[in-house]
Amino acid sequence: MLRATMIRTKRFKLGLLALLVIAGCSTNADTDTDTPASDPGPSEATPRSDLSVALTLHQSAYMQGDAVIADVTITNLTKHNVKLLSWFVPSSDLEESTFVVTHGGARSDFMGPHYKRPNAVDHDFVHVAAGASITGQVDLARFYDFSTSGDYAVRFELDINDLVPSLAGTGQLVSNAETIWVEARPAPAPAPPTSGSCSATQQAQIAQAITDAGTISSGARDYLSGSPSATQRYTTWFGSFSNAGWALAHDHFVSIADAFATKPITVDCKCKKQYYAYVYPNQPYQIYVCKAFWTAPATGTDSKAGTLVHEMSHFNVTAGTDDHVYGQTGCKDLALTDPAAALDNADSHEYFSENTPFQP
């Protein structure tokens, strides 16, 4: 049965700053904590000096009803303008897990939406002049799990090529770390489902897309029920063959196909972003479709059916995939360089199920 659900989002107007680590002041709570924070430290990667980033938290301690406000300032240290991909720029409508939040040695889950997007175009970028900065503000409590009282270590961390795809080479954009005390509060949750956001025409297209998604996901499941081997189709999307990898992909598609066949799928049509769709991984089986979904073909590459497979793979109860890369070219490269990540990548599952062009 189809019904619609709307998530209200607010887009925050930004100001920006730059790359690399800028050491900042750390705020330490003087309140007792039951479990100390433990920050594993920035990822080991080549640092960059094109940009710098600074993190500021407004308080040292936050009670249950307090917003956990973080300001992130990015500064362009170069002598030329840079274009920052807005998907990764911090704002009130945080679209990617760009913060590392740890408590007691464990990383807090990102509870925000997972999107399927088309290739970035110019309006997806924020232009920052040489020497200029922009600042974004985020309520971390809307996007990260603070369900246990105690000290939390927080920093902003991002691969520089995610934020600035045009930069050559690799590196990390990492802020100073802040330590705060947070009182336990319920994990953030999307707004409750509503109905009526899909027109009759849209409902008919969604019903067909669910049917087609069931067909291609069950086809992928049946393919992986065969004898494991380094087939062209498997290695293209999931990389070097292993029995364990094949078994994992099979398990994923068993769950995905079963969801399309037996679970009550809810679809929301109110999203106005230039994306295909998004979901919250802990909110099965609710899918929010956006503008690019309606112009996608019914089947084939980046289709309506494939989009639903992509989103269904994100749910923790199915495959719990992430978004490491988008697009067929990116997914093929990921399969070559990091098969484990390919097996955790939603677009890789979509392209494996769409199988367009056909591969044996």
mmCIF file of C-alpha atoms in Angstrom:
data_model
loop_
_atom_site.group_PDB
_atom_site.id
_atom_site.type_symbol
_atom_site.label_atom_id
_atom_site.label_comp_id
_atom_site.label_asym_id
_atom_site.label_seq_id
_atom_site.Cartn_x
_atom_site.Cartn_y
_atom_site.Cartn_z
ATOM 1 C CA MET A 1 0.000 0.000 0.000
ATOM 2 C CA LEU A 2 1.365 3.379 -0.987
ATOM 3 C CA ARG A 3 1.170 6.407 1.231
ATOM 4 C CA ALA A 4 3.241 9.527 1.426
ATOM 5 C CA THR A 5 5.402 10.915 4.133
ATOM 6 C CA MET A 6 7.017 14.309 4.273
ATOM 7 C CA ILE A 7 10.188 15.232 6.043
ATOM 8 C CA ARG A 8 10.396 18.940 6.639
ATOM 9 C CA THR A 9 13.834 20.237 5.970
ATOM 10 C CA LYS A 10 15.350 23.667 6.527
ATOM 11 C CA ARG A 11 18.208 24.857 4.391
ATOM 12 C CA PHE A 12 20.665 27.032 6.164
ATOM 13 C CA LYS A 13 22.463 29.870 4.450
ATOM 14 C CA LEU A 14 26.197 29.426 4.727
ATOM 15 C CA GLY A 15 29.378 31.354 5.060
ATOM 16 C CA LEU A 16 32.709 29.351 4.525
ATOM 17 C CA LEU A 17 36.383 28.738 5.441
ATOM 18 C CA ALA A 18 39.241 26.406 4.212
ATOM 19 C CA LEU A 19 41.262 23.086 4.352
ATOM 20 C CA LEU A 20 43.594 21.150 6.763
ATOM 21 C CA VAL A 21 43.818 21.218 10.521
ATOM 22 C CA ILE A 22 43.552 24.422 12.470
ATOM 23 C CA ALA A 23 44.052 23.791 16.157
ATOM 24 C CA GLY A 24 41.283 25.327 18.205
ATOM 25 C CA CYS A 25 40.256 25.732 21.802
ATOM 26 C CA SER A 26 38.708 22.729 23.475
ATOM 27 C CA THR A 27 35.789 23.076 25.846
ATOM 28 C CA ASN A 28 35.795 20.606 28.709
ATOM 29 C CA ALA A 29 32.730 20.071 30.827
ATOM 30 C CA ASP A 30 33.140 20.244 34.580
ATOM 31 C CA THR A 31 30.242 17.840 34.996
ATOM 32 C CA ASP A 32 30.914 14.265 36.035
ATOM 33 C CA THR A 33 30.552 11.708 33.264
ATOM 34 C CA ASP A 34 29.803 8.035 33.387
ATOM 35 C CA THR A 35 31.953 7.153 30.365
ATOM 36 C CA PRO A 36 34.927 9.201 29.124
ATOM 37 C CA ALA A 37 35.106 10.245 25.510
ATOM 38 C CA SER A 38 37.820 8.667 23.441
ATOM 39 C CA ASP A 39 38.728 10.217 20.121
ATOM 40 C CA PRO A 40 40.602 7.859 17.790
ATOM 41 C CA GLY A 41 42.152 10.887 16.078
ATOM 42 C CA PRO A 42 42.037 12.020 12.463
ATOM 43 C CA SER A 43 42.215 9.467 9.699
ATOM 44 C CA GLU A 44 45.701 8.805 8.411
ATOM 45 C CA ALA A 45 45.858 10.621 5.092
ATOM 46 C CA THR A 46 47.992 13.195 3.326
ATOM 47 C CA PRO A 47 47.120 16.644 4.735
ATOM 48 C CA ARG A 48 46.387 19.585 2.445
ATOM 49 C CA SER A 49 46.937 23.328 2.800
ATOM 50 C CA ASP A 50 44.474 24.576 0.168
ATOM 51 C CA LEU A 51 41.808 25.142 2.796
ATOM 52 C CA SER A 52 41.491 25.283 6.567
ATOM 53 C CA VAL A 53 38.589 24.368 8.828
ATOM 54 C CA ALA A 54 37.732 25.423 12.375
ATOM 55 C CA LEU A 55 35.067 23.957 14.657
ATOM 56 C CA THR A 56 33.334 25.873 17.465
ATOM 57 C CA LEU A 57 30.767 24.459 19.887
ATOM 58 C CA HIS A 58 28.670 26.965 21.815
ATOM 59 C CA GLN A 59 28.610 25.221 25.213
ATOM 60 C CA SER A 60 30.666 22.768 27.234
ATOM 61 C CA ALA A 61 27.632 20.846 28.517
ATOM 62 C CA TYR A 62 24.214 20.169 26.975
ATOM 63 C CA MET A 63 21.088 19.014 28.789
ATOM 64 C CA GLN A 64 18.528 16.804 27.084
ATOM 65 C CA GLY A 65 16.477 19.638 25.595
ATOM 66 C CA ASP A 66 19.460 21.625 24.326
ATOM 67 C CA ALA A 67 20.389 21.847 20.656
ATOM 68 C CA VAL A 68 24.042 20.788 20.224
ATOM 69 C CA ILE A 69 25.064 23.647 17.959
ATOM 70 C CA ALA A 70 28.347 23.431 16.035
ATOM 71 C CA ASP A 71 29.770 26.180 13.823
ATOM 72 C CA VAL A 72 32.123 25.060 11.053
ATOM 73 C CA THR A 73 34.185 27.697 9.233
ATOM 74 C CA ILE A 74 36.037 26.793 6.048
ATOM 75 C CA THR A 75 38.633 29.211 4.637
ATOM 76 C CA ASN A 76 40.087 29.316 1.150
ATOM 77 C CA LEU A 77 43.847 29.672 1.657
ATOM 78 C CA THR A 78 44.661 29.766 -2.032
ATOM 79 C CA LYS A 79 45.072 32.787 -4.297
ATOM 80 C CA HIS A 80 42.202 31.745 -6.544
ATOM 81 C CA ASN A 81 38.498 30.984 -6.190
ATOM 82 C CA VAL A 82 37.457 27.466 -5.208
ATOM 83 C CA LYS A 83 34.180 25.610 -5.706
ATOM 84 C CA LEU A 84 32.970 23.556 -2.732
ATOM 85 C CA LEU A 85 30.449 20.795 -3.366
ATOM 86 C CA SER A 86 27.425 21.836 -1.316
ATOM 87 C CA TRP A 87 26.527 18.236 -0.454
ATOM 88 C CA PHE A 88 29.464 18.228 1.980
ATOM 89 C CA VAL A 89 29.234 21.809 3.227
ATOM 90 C CA PRO A 90 27.866 21.859 6.804
ATOM 91 C CA SER A 91 24.434 23.449 7.165
ATOM 92 C CA SER A 92 21.255 23.086 9.191
ATOM 93 C CA ASP A 93 20.139 20.533 6.574
ATOM 94 C CA LEU A 94 23.195 18.277 6.903
ATOM 95 C CA GLU A 95 23.336 15.885 3.937
ATOM 96 C CA GLU A 96 26.474 13.858 4.699
ATOM 97 C CA SER A 97 28.204 12.520 7.796
ATOM 98 C CA THR A 98 30.982 15.111 7.883
ATOM 99 C CA PHE A 99 31.503 14.981 11.660
ATOM 100 C CA VAL A 100 33.282 12.371 13.735
ATOM 101 C CA VAL A 101 31.446 12.060 17.054
ATOM 102 C CA THR A 102 32.852 9.542 19.540
ATOM 103 C CA HIS A 103 31.851 8.419 23.015
ATOM 104 C CA GLY A 104 33.727 5.901 25.130
ATOM 105 C CA GLY A 105 35.892 4.899 22.182
ATOM 106 C CA ALA A 106 32.908 4.196 19.904
ATOM 107 C CA ARG A 107 31.768 6.312 16.976
ATOM 108 C CA SER A 108 28.202 7.644 17.192
ATOM 109 C CA ASP A 109 25.945 6.660 14.307
ATOM 110 C CA PHE A 110 24.946 9.240 11.700
ATOM 111 C CA MET A 111 21.152 9.287 11.755
ATOM 112 C CA GLY A 112 20.582 11.637 8.831
ATOM 113 C CA PRO A 113 19.285 10.884 5.322
ATOM 114 C CA HIS A 114 21.128 8.845 2.690
ATOM 115 C CA TYR A 115 20.669 10.249 -0.820
ATOM 116 C CA LYS A 116 20.946 9.016 -4.376
ATOM 117 C CA ARG A 117 22.081 11.954 -6.487
ATOM 118 C CA PRO A 118 22.765 12.654 -10.159
ATOM 119 C CA ASN A 119 26.159 14.008 -11.190
ATOM 120 C CA ALA A 120 26.953 17.394 -9.688
ATOM 121 C CA VAL A 121 26.291 20.482 -11.822
ATOM 122 C CA ASP A 122 27.312 24.091 -11.251
ATOM 123 C CA HIS A 123 24.420 24.985 -8.935
ATOM 124 C CA ASP A 124 25.558 22.190 -6.600
ATOM 125 C CA PHE A 125 28.710 24.165 -5.743
ATOM 126 C CA VAL A 126 29.411 27.048 -3.378
ATOM 127 C CA HIS A 127 31.949 29.526 -4.785
ATOM 128 C CA VAL A 128 34.476 30.894 -2.282
ATOM 129 C CA ALA A 129 36.851 33.703 -3.235
ATOM 130 C CA ALA A 130 40.578 33.645 -2.504
ATOM 131 C CA GLY A 131 41.138 34.309 1.198
ATOM 132 C CA ALA A 132 37.415 34.234 1.964
ATOM 133 C CA SER A 133 35.565 32.053 4.456
ATOM 134 C CA ILE A 134 32.086 30.653 4.919
ATOM 135 C CA THR A 135 30.489 29.311 8.095
ATOM 136 C CA GLY A 136 27.785 26.681 8.436
ATOM 137 C CA GLN A 137 25.842 25.872 11.599
ATOM 138 C CA VAL A 138 24.611 22.383 12.468
ATOM 139 C CA ASP A 139 22.539 21.014 15.347
ATOM 140 C CA LEU A 140 24.455 17.776 15.862
ATOM 141 C CA ALA A 141 21.628 16.346 17.975
ATOM 142 C CA ARG A 142 19.450 16.174 14.848
ATOM 143 C CA PHE A 143 21.918 13.925 13.050
ATOM 144 C CA TYR A 144 24.023 11.954 15.548
ATOM 145 C CA ASP A 145 23.274 9.497 18.324
ATOM 146 C CA PHE A 146 23.616 11.017 21.802
ATOM 147 C CA SER A 147 21.546 8.345 23.555
ATOM 148 C CA THR A 148 24.094 7.869 26.388
ATOM 149 C CA SER A 149 25.092 10.572 28.873
ATOM 150 C CA GLY A 150 28.763 11.457 29.032
ATOM 151 C CA ASP A 151 31.689 13.128 27.304
ATOM 152 C CA TYR A 152 31.740 13.237 23.507
ATOM 153 C CA ALA A 153 34.668 14.184 21.280
ATOM 154 C CA VAL A 154 33.644 16.041 18.122
ATOM 155 C CA ARG A 155 35.549 17.111 15.026
ATOM 156 C CA PHE A 156 34.831 17.865 11.371
ATOM 157 C CA GLU A 157 36.601 15.465 8.999
ATOM 158 C CA LEU A 158 36.288 14.999 5.258
ATOM 159 C CA ASP A 159 38.223 13.787 2.240
ATOM 160 C CA ILE A 160 39.232 16.944 0.406
ATOM 161 C CA ASN A 161 38.236 15.518 -2.984
ATOM 162 C CA ASP A 162 34.664 15.090 -1.751
ATOM 163 C CA LEU A 163 34.431 18.778 -0.934
ATOM 164 C CA VAL A 164 36.531 20.033 -3.873
ATOM 165 C CA PRO A 165 36.396 17.407 -6.667
ATOM 166 C CA SER A 166 38.547 19.583 -8.956
ATOM 167 C CA LEU A 167 41.619 19.388 -6.704
ATOM 168 C CA ALA A 168 44.357 17.035 -7.839
ATOM 169 C CA GLY A 169 45.635 14.439 -5.395
ATOM 170 C CA THR A 170 44.178 13.393 -2.076
ATOM 171 C CA GLY A 171 44.135 14.632 1.473
ATOM 172 C CA GLN A 172 42.020 15.248 4.543
ATOM 173 C CA LEU A 173 40.251 18.350 5.759
ATOM 174 C CA VAL A 174 40.223 17.996 9.550
ATOM 175 C CA SER A 175 39.224 20.520 12.193
ATOM 176 C CA ASN A 176 40.296 20.958 15.772
ATOM 177 C CA ALA A 177 38.583 18.589 18.215
ATOM 178 C CA GLU A 178 36.139 19.703 20.916
ATOM 179 C CA THR A 179 35.060 17.741 23.989
ATOM 180 C CA ILE A 180 31.554 18.290 25.357
ATOM 181 C CA TRP A 181 29.279 16.666 27.932
ATOM 182 C CA VAL A 182 25.836 15.654 26.657
ATOM 183 C CA GLU A 183 22.893 14.356 28.661
ATOM 184 C CA ALA A 184 21.235 11.314 27.082
ATOM 185 C CA ARG A 185 18.381 12.034 24.731
ATOM 186 C CA PRO A 186 16.334 9.892 22.316
ATOM 187 C CA ALA A 187 18.015 9.187 18.988
ATOM 188 C CA PRO A 188 16.928 11.684 16.303
ATOM 189 C CA ALA A 189 13.995 10.504 14.232
ATOM 190 C CA PRO A 190 12.302 11.788 11.060
ATOM 191 C CA ALA A 191 8.862 13.362 11.211
ATOM 192 C CA PRO A 192 6.021 10.811 11.375
ATOM 193 C CA PRO A 193 4.539 9.665 8.050
ATOM 194 C CA THR A 194 1.800 11.716 6.416
ATOM 195 C CA SER A 195 -0.370 10.854 3.449
ATOM 196 C CA GLY A 196 -1.517 12.528 0.276
ATOM 197 C CA SER A 197 1.713 13.879 -1.185
ATOM 198 C CA CYS A 198 1.635 11.675 -4.323
ATOM 199 C CA SER A 199 -0.774 12.370 -7.167
ATOM 200 C CA ALA A 200 -2.687 9.539 -8.826
ATOM 201 C CA THR A 201 -0.236 9.609 -11.747
ATOM 202 C CA GLN A 202 2.731 9.477 -9.405
ATOM 203 C CA GLN A 203 1.199 6.627 -7.431
ATOM 204 C CA ALA A 204 0.814 4.628 -10.635
ATOM 205 C CA GLN A 205 4.480 5.225 -11.549
ATOM 206 C CA ILE A 206 5.582 4.257 -8.053
ATOM 207 C CA ALA A 207 3.534 1.070 -8.109
ATOM 208 C CA GLN A 208 5.191 0.091 -11.392
ATOM 209 C CA ALA A 209 8.621 1.018 -10.050
ATOM 210 C CA ILE A 210 8.098 -1.189 -6.987
ATOM 211 C CA THR A 211 7.085 -4.076 -9.245
ATOM 212 C CA ASP A 212 10.116 -3.523 -11.492
ATOM 213 C CA ALA A 213 12.424 -3.171 -8.480
ATOM 214 C CA GLY A 214 11.137 -6.486 -7.166
ATOM 215 C CA THR A 215 11.849 -8.076 -10.534
ATOM 216 C CA ILE A 216 15.448 -6.857 -10.847
ATOM 217 C CA SER A 217 16.329 -7.468 -7.194
ATOM 218 C CA SER A 218 14.965 -11.005 -7.269
ATOM 219 C CA GLY A 219 16.863 -11.504 -10.529
ATOM 220 C CA ALA A 220 20.067 -10.408 -8.781
ATOM 221 C CA ARG A 221 19.270 -12.754 -5.891
ATOM 222 C CA ASP A 222 18.708 -15.678 -8.256
ATOM 223 C CA TYR A 223 21.918 -14.895 -10.150
ATOM 224 C CA LEU A 224 23.861 -14.990 -6.881
ATOM 225 C CA SER A 225 22.156 -18.249 -5.929
ATOM 226 C CA GLY A 226 24.215 -19.913 -8.662
ATOM 227 C CA SER A 227 27.724 -21.279 -8.355
ATOM 228 C CA PRO A 228 30.072 -18.597 -6.962
ATOM 229 C CA SER A 229 32.730 -17.549 -9.457
ATOM 230 C CA ALA A 230 34.555 -14.507 -10.825
ATOM 231 C CA THR A 231 31.867 -13.615 -13.347
ATOM 232 C CA GLN A 232 32.060 -10.441 -15.387
ATOM 233 C CA ARG A 233 28.951 -9.048 -13.736
ATOM 234 C CA TYR A 234 30.181 -9.728 -10.198
ATOM 235 C CA THR A 235 33.716 -8.416 -10.651
ATOM 236 C CA THR A 236 32.552 -5.285 -12.523
ATOM 237 C CA TRP A 237 30.447 -4.087 -9.602
ATOM 238 C CA PHE A 238 31.890 -5.832 -6.540
ATOM 239 C CA GLY A 239 35.547 -6.324 -7.446
ATOM 240 C CA SER A 240 37.878 -9.269 -7.011
ATOM 241 C CA PHE A 241 36.005 -12.490 -6.388
ATOM 242 C CA SER A 242 35.821 -14.207 -3.024
ATOM 243 C CA ASN A 243 33.331 -16.728 -1.715
ATOM 244 C CA ALA A 244 32.697 -14.488 1.282
ATOM 245 C CA GLY A 245 31.998 -11.464 -0.916
ATOM 246 C CA TRP A 246 29.663 -13.447 -3.156
ATOM 247 C CA ALA A 247 27.804 -14.770 -0.089
ATOM 248 C CA LEU A 248 27.457 -11.267 1.343
ATOM 249 C CA ALA A 249 26.054 -9.880 -1.910
ATOM 250 C CA HIS A 250 23.652 -12.827 -2.063
ATOM 251 C CA ASP A 251 22.460 -12.178 1.494
ATOM 252 C CA HIS A 252 21.900 -8.517 0.662
ATOM 253 C CA PHE A 253 19.724 -9.308 -2.337
ATOM 254 C CA VAL A 254 17.775 -11.970 -0.463
ATOM 255 C CA SER A 255 16.764 -9.261 2.016
ATOM 256 C CA ILE A 256 16.178 -6.590 -0.635
ATOM 257 C CA ALA A 257 14.022 -8.840 -2.823
ATOM 258 C CA ASP A 258 12.050 -10.026 0.202
ATOM 259 C CA ALA A 259 11.366 -6.420 1.198
ATOM 260 C CA PHE A 260 9.897 -5.602 -2.207
ATOM 261 C CA ALA A 261 7.830 -8.793 -2.131
ATOM 262 C CA THR A 262 6.503 -8.756 1.429
ATOM 263 C CA LYS A 263 7.037 -5.449 3.255
ATOM 264 C CA PRO A 264 4.725 -2.397 3.445
ATOM 265 C CA ILE A 265 6.607 0.184 1.387
ATOM 266 C CA THR A 266 5.749 3.854 1.933
ATOM 267 C CA VAL A 267 6.705 6.451 -0.683
ATOM 268 C CA ASP A 268 6.746 10.225 -0.192
ATOM 269 C CA CYS A 269 6.597 12.555 -3.211
ATOM 270 C CA LYS A 270 7.138 15.974 -1.632
ATOM 271 C CA CYS A 271 10.926 16.233 -1.991
ATOM 272 C CA LYS A 272 11.863 19.162 -4.252
ATOM 273 C CA LYS A 273 15.617 18.594 -4.329
ATOM 274 C CA GLN A 274 17.346 17.827 -7.615
ATOM 275 C CA TYR A 275 18.123 14.289 -6.412
ATOM 276 C CA TYR A 276 16.648 10.876 -7.125
ATOM 277 C CA ALA A 277 15.586 9.868 -3.625
ATOM 278 C CA TYR A 278 16.638 9.423 -0.023
ATOM 279 C CA VAL A 279 15.903 7.298 3.038
ATOM 280 C CA TYR A 280 16.717 7.153 6.720
ATOM 281 C CA PRO A 281 18.409 3.770 7.311
ATOM 282 C CA ASN A 282 16.587 3.240 10.602
ATOM 283 C CA GLN A 283 13.163 4.005 9.071
ATOM 284 C CA PRO A 284 12.161 0.982 6.975
ATOM 285 C CA TYR A 285 10.489 0.896 4.494
ATOM 286 C CA GLN A 286 9.878 4.575 3.823
ATOM 287 C CA ILE A 287 11.382 6.055 0.660
ATOM 288 C CA TYR A 288 11.368 9.745 -0.252
ATOM 289 C CA VAL A 289 11.543 10.367 -3.994
ATOM 290 C CA CYS A 290 12.806 13.659 -5.452
ATOM 291 C CA LYS A 291 12.784 15.466 -8.810
ATOM 292 C CA ALA A 292 15.288 13.301 -10.713
ATOM 293 C CA PHE A 293 13.215 10.192 -9.953
ATOM 294 C CA TRP A 294 10.343 11.374 -12.139
ATOM 295 C CA THR A 295 12.471 11.916 -15.242
ATOM 296 C CA ALA A 296 14.377 8.618 -14.863
ATOM 297 C CA PRO A 297 13.510 5.715 -17.188
ATOM 298 C CA ALA A 298 11.352 2.930 -15.762
ATOM 299 C CA THR A 299 14.186 0.393 -16.055
ATOM 300 C CA GLY A 300 17.831 0.391 -17.152
ATOM 301 C CA THR A 301 20.720 2.505 -15.867
ATOM 302 C CA ASP A 302 19.767 4.974 -13.103
ATOM 303 C CA SER A 303 16.139 3.999 -13.494
ATOM 304 C CA LYS A 304 13.130 4.358 -11.220
ATOM 305 C CA ALA A 305 13.369 0.658 -10.390
ATOM 306 C CA GLY A 306 17.105 0.858 -9.762
ATOM 307 C CA THR A 307 16.653 3.934 -7.572
ATOM 308 C CA LEU A 308 14.292 1.980 -5.325
ATOM 309 C CA VAL A 309 16.810 -0.884 -5.116
ATOM 310 C CA HIS A 310 19.515 1.637 -4.195
ATOM 311 C CA GLU A 311 17.371 3.091 -1.419
ATOM 312 C CA MET A 312 16.134 -0.272 -0.173
ATOM 313 C CA SER A 313 19.750 -1.403 0.241
ATOM 314 C CA HIS A 314 20.355 1.447 2.724
ATOM 315 C CA PHE A 315 17.973 0.152 5.377
ATOM 316 C CA ASN A 316 19.702 -1.432 8.336
ATOM 317 C CA VAL A 317 17.241 -4.334 8.184
ATOM 318 C CA THR A 318 18.183 -5.173 4.571
ATOM 319 C CA ALA A 319 21.804 -4.494 3.569
ATOM 320 C CA GLY A 320 22.766 -1.359 5.532
ATOM 321 C CA THR A 321 24.767 0.051 2.612
ATOM 322 C CA ASP A 322 26.441 3.450 2.513
ATOM 323 C CA ASP A 323 27.174 5.913 -0.316
ATOM 324 C CA HIS A 324 30.902 5.700 -1.033
ATOM 325 C CA VAL A 325 30.635 6.739 -4.693
ATOM 326 C CA TYR A 326 27.945 7.515 -7.261
ATOM 327 C CA GLY A 327 27.662 6.648 -10.953
ATOM 328 C CA GLN A 328 28.768 3.690 -13.047
ATOM 329 C CA THR A 329 32.305 4.983 -13.605
ATOM 330 C CA GLY A 330 32.835 5.608 -9.898
ATOM 331 C CA CYS A 331 31.418 2.219 -8.981
ATOM 332 C CA LYS A 332 33.653 0.399 -11.453
ATOM 333 C CA ASP A 333 36.701 2.197 -10.065
ATOM 334 C CA LEU A 334 35.622 1.391 -6.505
ATOM 335 C CA ALA A 335 35.298 -2.300 -7.378
ATOM 336 C CA LEU A 336 38.893 -2.283 -8.640
ATOM 337 C CA THR A 337 40.369 -0.408 -5.699
ATOM 338 C CA ASP A 338 38.230 -1.396 -2.706
ATOM 339 C CA PRO A 339 35.979 -4.459 -3.110
ATOM 340 C CA ALA A 340 34.870 -4.279 0.531
ATOM 341 C CA ALA A 341 33.584 -0.742 0.000
ATOM 342 C CA ALA A 342 31.898 -1.825 -3.257
ATOM 343 C CA LEU A 343 29.978 -4.468 -1.318
ATOM 344 C CA ASP A 344 28.853 -1.674 1.015
ATOM 345 C CA ASN A 345 27.957 0.806 -1.743
ATOM 346 C CA ALA A 346 24.312 1.419 -2.655
ATOM 347 C CA ASP A 347 24.904 2.427 -6.289
ATOM 348 C CA SER A 348 26.969 -0.749 -6.818
ATOM 349 C CA HIS A 349 23.948 -2.783 -5.746
ATOM 350 C CA GLU A 350 21.715 -0.770 -8.040
ATOM 351 C CA TYR A 351 23.936 -1.274 -11.096
ATOM 352 C CA PHE A 352 24.394 -4.959 -10.342
ATOM 353 C CA SER A 353 20.618 -5.400 -10.279
ATOM 354 C CA GLU A 354 19.931 -3.186 -13.326
ATOM 355 C CA ASN A 355 22.660 -5.028 -15.273
ATOM 356 C CA THR A 356 22.649 -2.486 -18.107
ATOM 357 C CA PRO A 357 24.414 -3.028 -20.419
ATOM 358 C CA PHE A 358 23.944 -6.752 -19.912
ATOM 359 C CA GLN A 359 26.845 -8.713 -18.444
ATOM 360 C CA PRO A 360 26.901 -12.481 -17.954
#
